[in-house]
């Protein structure tokens, strides 16, 4: 699965979704009519390491990571616990191989915020990820409403 197809899927299927590029990643935000400066994250695609996130070795050739935030209860169902926030530049204390390709994993830095990720998802894994992307979209819409109040 190519990263541009994942972004296109989100833009084609989620009303109010917009693409924003910053901090070395491409983000899909919920921001109907661009009512907020940035909107609310639905999903990001990160293609290179950053100063505070080298946890997946994204500087390997043709490696990218899809990241999205799910509800806390969904994260707990998937991974049992919410980890503590790591120190700046650190990785969450969870027993996962954050270099693994094509596996739904806790996000190595933002798992404490109930974020999940996949490095280079196959078509099959992307299909398994779609319900979580749907959830991230619905969750972003809820957060957006609160920001608009």
PDB file of C-alpha atoms in Angstrom:
ATOM      1  CA  UNK A   1       0.000   0.000   0.000  1.00  0.00           C
ATOM      2  CA  UNK A   2       1.415   3.385  -0.966  1.00  0.00           C
ATOM      3  CA  UNK A   3       1.205   6.256   1.495  1.00  0.00           C
ATOM      4  CA  UNK A   4      -0.357   8.609  -1.064  1.00  0.00           C
ATOM      5  CA  UNK A   5      -3.236   6.140  -1.523  1.00  0.00           C
ATOM      6  CA  UNK A   6      -3.897   6.158   2.217  1.00  0.00           C
ATOM      7  CA  UNK A   7      -4.097   9.953   2.201  1.00  0.00           C
ATOM      8  CA  UNK A   8      -6.341   9.864  -0.879  1.00  0.00           C
ATOM      9  CA  UNK A   9      -8.613   7.317   0.817  1.00  0.00           C
ATOM     10  CA  UNK A  10      -9.116   9.721   3.731  1.00  0.00           C
ATOM     11  CA  UNK A  11      -9.722  12.751   1.538  1.00  0.00           C
ATOM     12  CA  UNK A  12     -12.179  10.825  -0.661  1.00  0.00           C
ATOM     13  CA  UNK A  13     -14.128   9.251   2.200  1.00  0.00           C
ATOM     14  CA  UNK A  14     -14.258  11.767   5.034  1.00  0.00           C
ATOM     15  CA  UNK A  15     -16.253  14.934   4.570  1.00  0.00           C
ATOM     16  CA  UNK A  16     -14.435  17.935   5.998  1.00  0.00           C
ATOM     17  CA  UNK A  17     -11.007  16.265   5.777  1.00  0.00           C
ATOM     18  CA  UNK A  18      -8.098  18.396   4.574  1.00  0.00           C
ATOM     19  CA  UNK A  19      -4.444  17.604   3.881  1.00  0.00           C
ATOM     20  CA  UNK A  20      -1.749  19.626   5.626  1.00  0.00           C
ATOM     21  CA  UNK A  21       2.002  19.156   5.337  1.00  0.00           C
ATOM     22  CA  UNK A  22       4.246  20.178   8.227  1.00  0.00           C
ATOM     23  CA  UNK A  23       7.007  18.933  10.513  1.00  0.00           C
ATOM     24  CA  UNK A  24       8.113  16.392   7.914  1.00  0.00           C
ATOM     25  CA  UNK A  25       4.775  14.640   7.744  1.00  0.00           C
ATOM     26  CA  UNK A  26       1.495  14.801   5.887  1.00  0.00           C
ATOM     27  CA  UNK A  27      -1.568  15.103   8.064  1.00  0.00           C
ATOM     28  CA  UNK A  28      -5.241  14.598   7.434  1.00  0.00           C
ATOM     29  CA  UNK A  29      -7.198  16.972   9.632  1.00  0.00           C
ATOM     30  CA  UNK A  30     -10.904  17.382  10.204  1.00  0.00           C
ATOM     31  CA  UNK A  31     -11.440  21.040   9.393  1.00  0.00           C
ATOM     32  CA  UNK A  32     -14.653  21.715   7.453  1.00  0.00           C
ATOM     33  CA  UNK A  33     -14.549  25.053   5.655  1.00  0.00           C
ATOM     34  CA  UNK A  34     -11.107  25.500   7.233  1.00  0.00           C
ATOM     35  CA  UNK A  35     -12.878  26.959  10.264  1.00  0.00           C
ATOM     36  CA  UNK A  36      -9.840  26.433  12.510  1.00  0.00           C
ATOM     37  CA  UNK A  37      -6.230  27.304  11.791  1.00  0.00           C
ATOM     38  CA  UNK A  38      -5.216  23.629  11.558  1.00  0.00           C
ATOM     39  CA  UNK A  39      -8.237  21.539  12.465  1.00  0.00           C
ATOM     40  CA  UNK A  40      -8.115  18.279  14.426  1.00  0.00           C
ATOM     41  CA  UNK A  41      -5.830  15.372  13.523  1.00  0.00           C
ATOM     42  CA  UNK A  42      -7.402  12.308  11.964  1.00  0.00           C
ATOM     43  CA  UNK A  43      -4.281  10.612  10.594  1.00  0.00           C
ATOM     44  CA  UNK A  44      -0.673  11.378   9.726  1.00  0.00           C
ATOM     45  CA  UNK A  45       1.894   9.806   7.439  1.00  0.00           C
ATOM     46  CA  UNK A  46       5.466  10.304   8.593  1.00  0.00           C
ATOM     47  CA  UNK A  47       8.255   9.480   6.158  1.00  0.00           C
ATOM     48  CA  UNK A  48      11.362  10.541   8.049  1.00  0.00           C
ATOM     49  CA  UNK A  49      12.712  10.720  11.556  1.00  0.00           C
ATOM     50  CA  UNK A  50      12.310  13.953  13.466  1.00  0.00           C
ATOM     51  CA  UNK A  51      14.222  15.440  16.395  1.00  0.00           C
ATOM     52  CA  UNK A  52      11.777  14.012  18.938  1.00  0.00           C
ATOM     53  CA  UNK A  53      10.865  10.811  17.112  1.00  0.00           C
ATOM     54  CA  UNK A  54      13.477   8.414  15.803  1.00  0.00           C
ATOM     55  CA  UNK A  55      11.669   5.445  17.328  1.00  0.00           C
ATOM     56  CA  UNK A  56      10.708   3.672  14.100  1.00  0.00           C
ATOM     57  CA  UNK A  57      13.886   4.306  12.122  1.00  0.00           C
ATOM     58  CA  UNK A  58      11.937   6.008   9.348  1.00  0.00           C
ATOM     59  CA  UNK A  59      15.171   6.976   7.631  1.00  0.00           C
ATOM     60  CA  UNK A  60      15.361   3.425   6.282  1.00  0.00           C
ATOM     61  CA  UNK A  61      14.784   3.273   2.530  1.00  0.00           C
ATOM     62  CA  UNK A  62      11.098   3.611   1.591  1.00  0.00           C
ATOM     63  CA  UNK A  63       9.753   3.245   5.144  1.00  0.00           C
ATOM     64  CA  UNK A  64       6.801   5.310   6.334  1.00  0.00           C
ATOM     65  CA  UNK A  65       4.495   5.193   9.328  1.00  0.00           C
ATOM     66  CA  UNK A  66       0.746   5.779   9.432  1.00  0.00           C
ATOM     67  CA  UNK A  67      -0.372   7.268  12.778  1.00  0.00           C
ATOM     68  CA  UNK A  68      -3.827   7.863  14.188  1.00  0.00           C
ATOM     69  CA  UNK A  69      -5.537   8.539  17.468  1.00  0.00           C
ATOM     70  CA  UNK A  70      -8.285   6.249  18.717  1.00  0.00           C
ATOM     71  CA  UNK A  71     -10.448   6.388  21.798  1.00  0.00           C
ATOM     72  CA  UNK A  72      -8.852   5.304  25.042  1.00  0.00           C
ATOM     73  CA  UNK A  73     -11.077   2.217  25.425  1.00  0.00           C
ATOM     74  CA  UNK A  74     -10.152   1.039  21.909  1.00  0.00           C
ATOM     75  CA  UNK A  75      -6.459   1.443  22.671  1.00  0.00           C
ATOM     76  CA  UNK A  76      -6.847  -0.563  25.892  1.00  0.00           C
ATOM     77  CA  UNK A  77      -8.718  -3.336  24.025  1.00  0.00           C
ATOM     78  CA  UNK A  78      -5.834  -3.552  21.577  1.00  0.00           C
ATOM     79  CA  UNK A  79      -2.862  -3.196  23.934  1.00  0.00           C
ATOM     80  CA  UNK A  80      -4.178  -3.676  27.517  1.00  0.00           C
ATOM     81  CA  UNK A  81      -2.713  -0.512  29.056  1.00  0.00           C
ATOM     82  CA  UNK A  82      -2.105   3.155  28.372  1.00  0.00           C
ATOM     83  CA  UNK A  83       1.603   3.854  28.955  1.00  0.00           C
ATOM     84  CA  UNK A  84       3.031   6.854  30.733  1.00  0.00           C
ATOM     85  CA  UNK A  85       4.236   9.782  28.663  1.00  0.00           C
ATOM     86  CA  UNK A  86       7.914   9.319  27.749  1.00  0.00           C
ATOM     87  CA  UNK A  87      10.549  11.962  28.350  1.00  0.00           C
ATOM     88  CA  UNK A  88      11.175  14.343  25.445  1.00  0.00           C
ATOM     89  CA  UNK A  89      12.794  12.380  22.621  1.00  0.00           C
ATOM     90  CA  UNK A  90      11.969   9.093  24.372  1.00  0.00           C
ATOM     91  CA  UNK A  91       9.837   6.074  23.569  1.00  0.00           C
ATOM     92  CA  UNK A  92       6.890   4.731  25.563  1.00  0.00           C
ATOM     93  CA  UNK A  93       7.658   1.847  27.917  1.00  0.00           C
ATOM     94  CA  UNK A  94       5.823  -0.937  26.117  1.00  0.00           C
ATOM     95  CA  UNK A  95       7.083  -4.318  24.992  1.00  0.00           C
ATOM     96  CA  UNK A  96       6.728  -3.867  21.218  1.00  0.00           C
ATOM     97  CA  UNK A  97       9.171  -3.815  18.325  1.00  0.00           C
ATOM     98  CA  UNK A  98       8.543  -0.342  16.936  1.00  0.00           C
ATOM     99  CA  UNK A  99      10.618  -1.163  13.834  1.00  0.00           C
ATOM    100  CA  UNK A 100       8.201  -3.918  12.714  1.00  0.00           C
ATOM    101  CA  UNK A 101       6.568  -3.504   9.350  1.00  0.00           C
ATOM    102  CA  UNK A 102       2.921  -4.225   8.541  1.00  0.00           C
ATOM    103  CA  UNK A 103       1.720  -4.590  12.165  1.00  0.00           C
ATOM    104  CA  UNK A 104      -0.789  -2.466  14.067  1.00  0.00           C
ATOM    105  CA  UNK A 105       1.241  -1.169  17.017  1.00  0.00           C
ATOM    106  CA  UNK A 106       0.978   1.400  19.771  1.00  0.00           C
ATOM    107  CA  UNK A 107       2.554   4.645  18.599  1.00  0.00           C
ATOM    108  CA  UNK A 108       6.119   4.637  19.957  1.00  0.00           C
ATOM    109  CA  UNK A 109       5.904   8.226  21.246  1.00  0.00           C
ATOM    110  CA  UNK A 110       2.193   9.096  21.455  1.00  0.00           C
ATOM    111  CA  UNK A 111       0.702   5.852  22.765  1.00  0.00           C
ATOM    112  CA  UNK A 112       0.080   7.710  26.034  1.00  0.00           C
ATOM    113  CA  UNK A 113      -2.484   9.741  24.019  1.00  0.00           C
ATOM    114  CA  UNK A 114      -4.054   6.521  22.615  1.00  0.00           C
ATOM    115  CA  UNK A 115      -2.361   6.771  19.227  1.00  0.00           C
ATOM    116  CA  UNK A 116      -1.691   3.673  17.140  1.00  0.00           C
ATOM    117  CA  UNK A 117       0.467   3.188  14.060  1.00  0.00           C
ATOM    118  CA  UNK A 118       1.547   0.885  11.248  1.00  0.00           C
ATOM    119  CA  UNK A 119       4.802   0.946   9.324  1.00  0.00           C
ATOM    120  CA  UNK A 120       4.286   0.212   5.619  1.00  0.00           C
ATOM    121  CA  UNK A 121       0.873  -1.443   5.860  1.00  0.00           C
ATOM    122  CA  UNK A 122       0.028  -4.053   3.235  1.00  0.00           C
ATOM    123  CA  UNK A 123      -3.342  -3.857   1.499  1.00  0.00           C
ATOM    124  CA  UNK A 124      -4.657  -6.469   3.940  1.00  0.00           C
ATOM    125  CA  UNK A 125      -3.419  -4.583   7.009  1.00  0.00           C
ATOM    126  CA  UNK A 126      -4.822  -1.354   5.632  1.00  0.00           C
ATOM    127  CA  UNK A 127      -8.238  -3.046   5.449  1.00  0.00           C
ATOM    128  CA  UNK A 128      -7.845  -4.011   9.135  1.00  0.00           C
ATOM    129  CA  UNK A 129      -6.854  -0.415   9.911  1.00  0.00           C
ATOM    130  CA  UNK A 130      -9.901   1.168   8.220  1.00  0.00           C
ATOM    131  CA  UNK A 131     -12.285   0.759  11.204  1.00  0.00           C
ATOM    132  CA  UNK A 132      -9.713   2.549  13.370  1.00  0.00           C
ATOM    133  CA  UNK A 133      -9.406   5.310  10.775  1.00  0.00           C
ATOM    134  CA  UNK A 134     -13.203   5.614  10.837  1.00  0.00           C
ATOM    135  CA  UNK A 135     -13.021   5.910  14.614  1.00  0.00           C
ATOM    136  CA  UNK A 136     -10.257   8.514  14.400  1.00  0.00           C
ATOM    137  CA  UNK A 137     -12.452  10.527  12.026  1.00  0.00           C
ATOM    138  CA  UNK A 138     -15.482  10.382  14.334  1.00  0.00           C
ATOM    139  CA  UNK A 139     -13.287  11.222  17.327  1.00  0.00           C
ATOM    140  CA  UNK A 140     -11.784  14.192  15.452  1.00  0.00           C
ATOM    141  CA  UNK A 141     -15.289  15.475  14.686  1.00  0.00           C
ATOM    142  CA  UNK A 142     -16.150  15.326  18.397  1.00  0.00           C
ATOM    143  CA  UNK A 143     -12.988  17.225  19.327  1.00  0.00           C
ATOM    144  CA  UNK A 144     -13.647  19.774  16.586  1.00  0.00           C
ATOM    145  CA  UNK A 145     -17.098  20.557  17.996  1.00  0.00           C
ATOM    146  CA  UNK A 146     -15.560  21.227  21.410  1.00  0.00           C
ATOM    147  CA  UNK A 147     -12.948  23.572  19.885  1.00  0.00           C
ATOM    148  CA  UNK A 148     -15.629  25.448  17.984  1.00  0.00           C
ATOM    149  CA  UNK A 149     -17.657  26.199  21.161  1.00  0.00           C
TER     150      UNK A 149
END
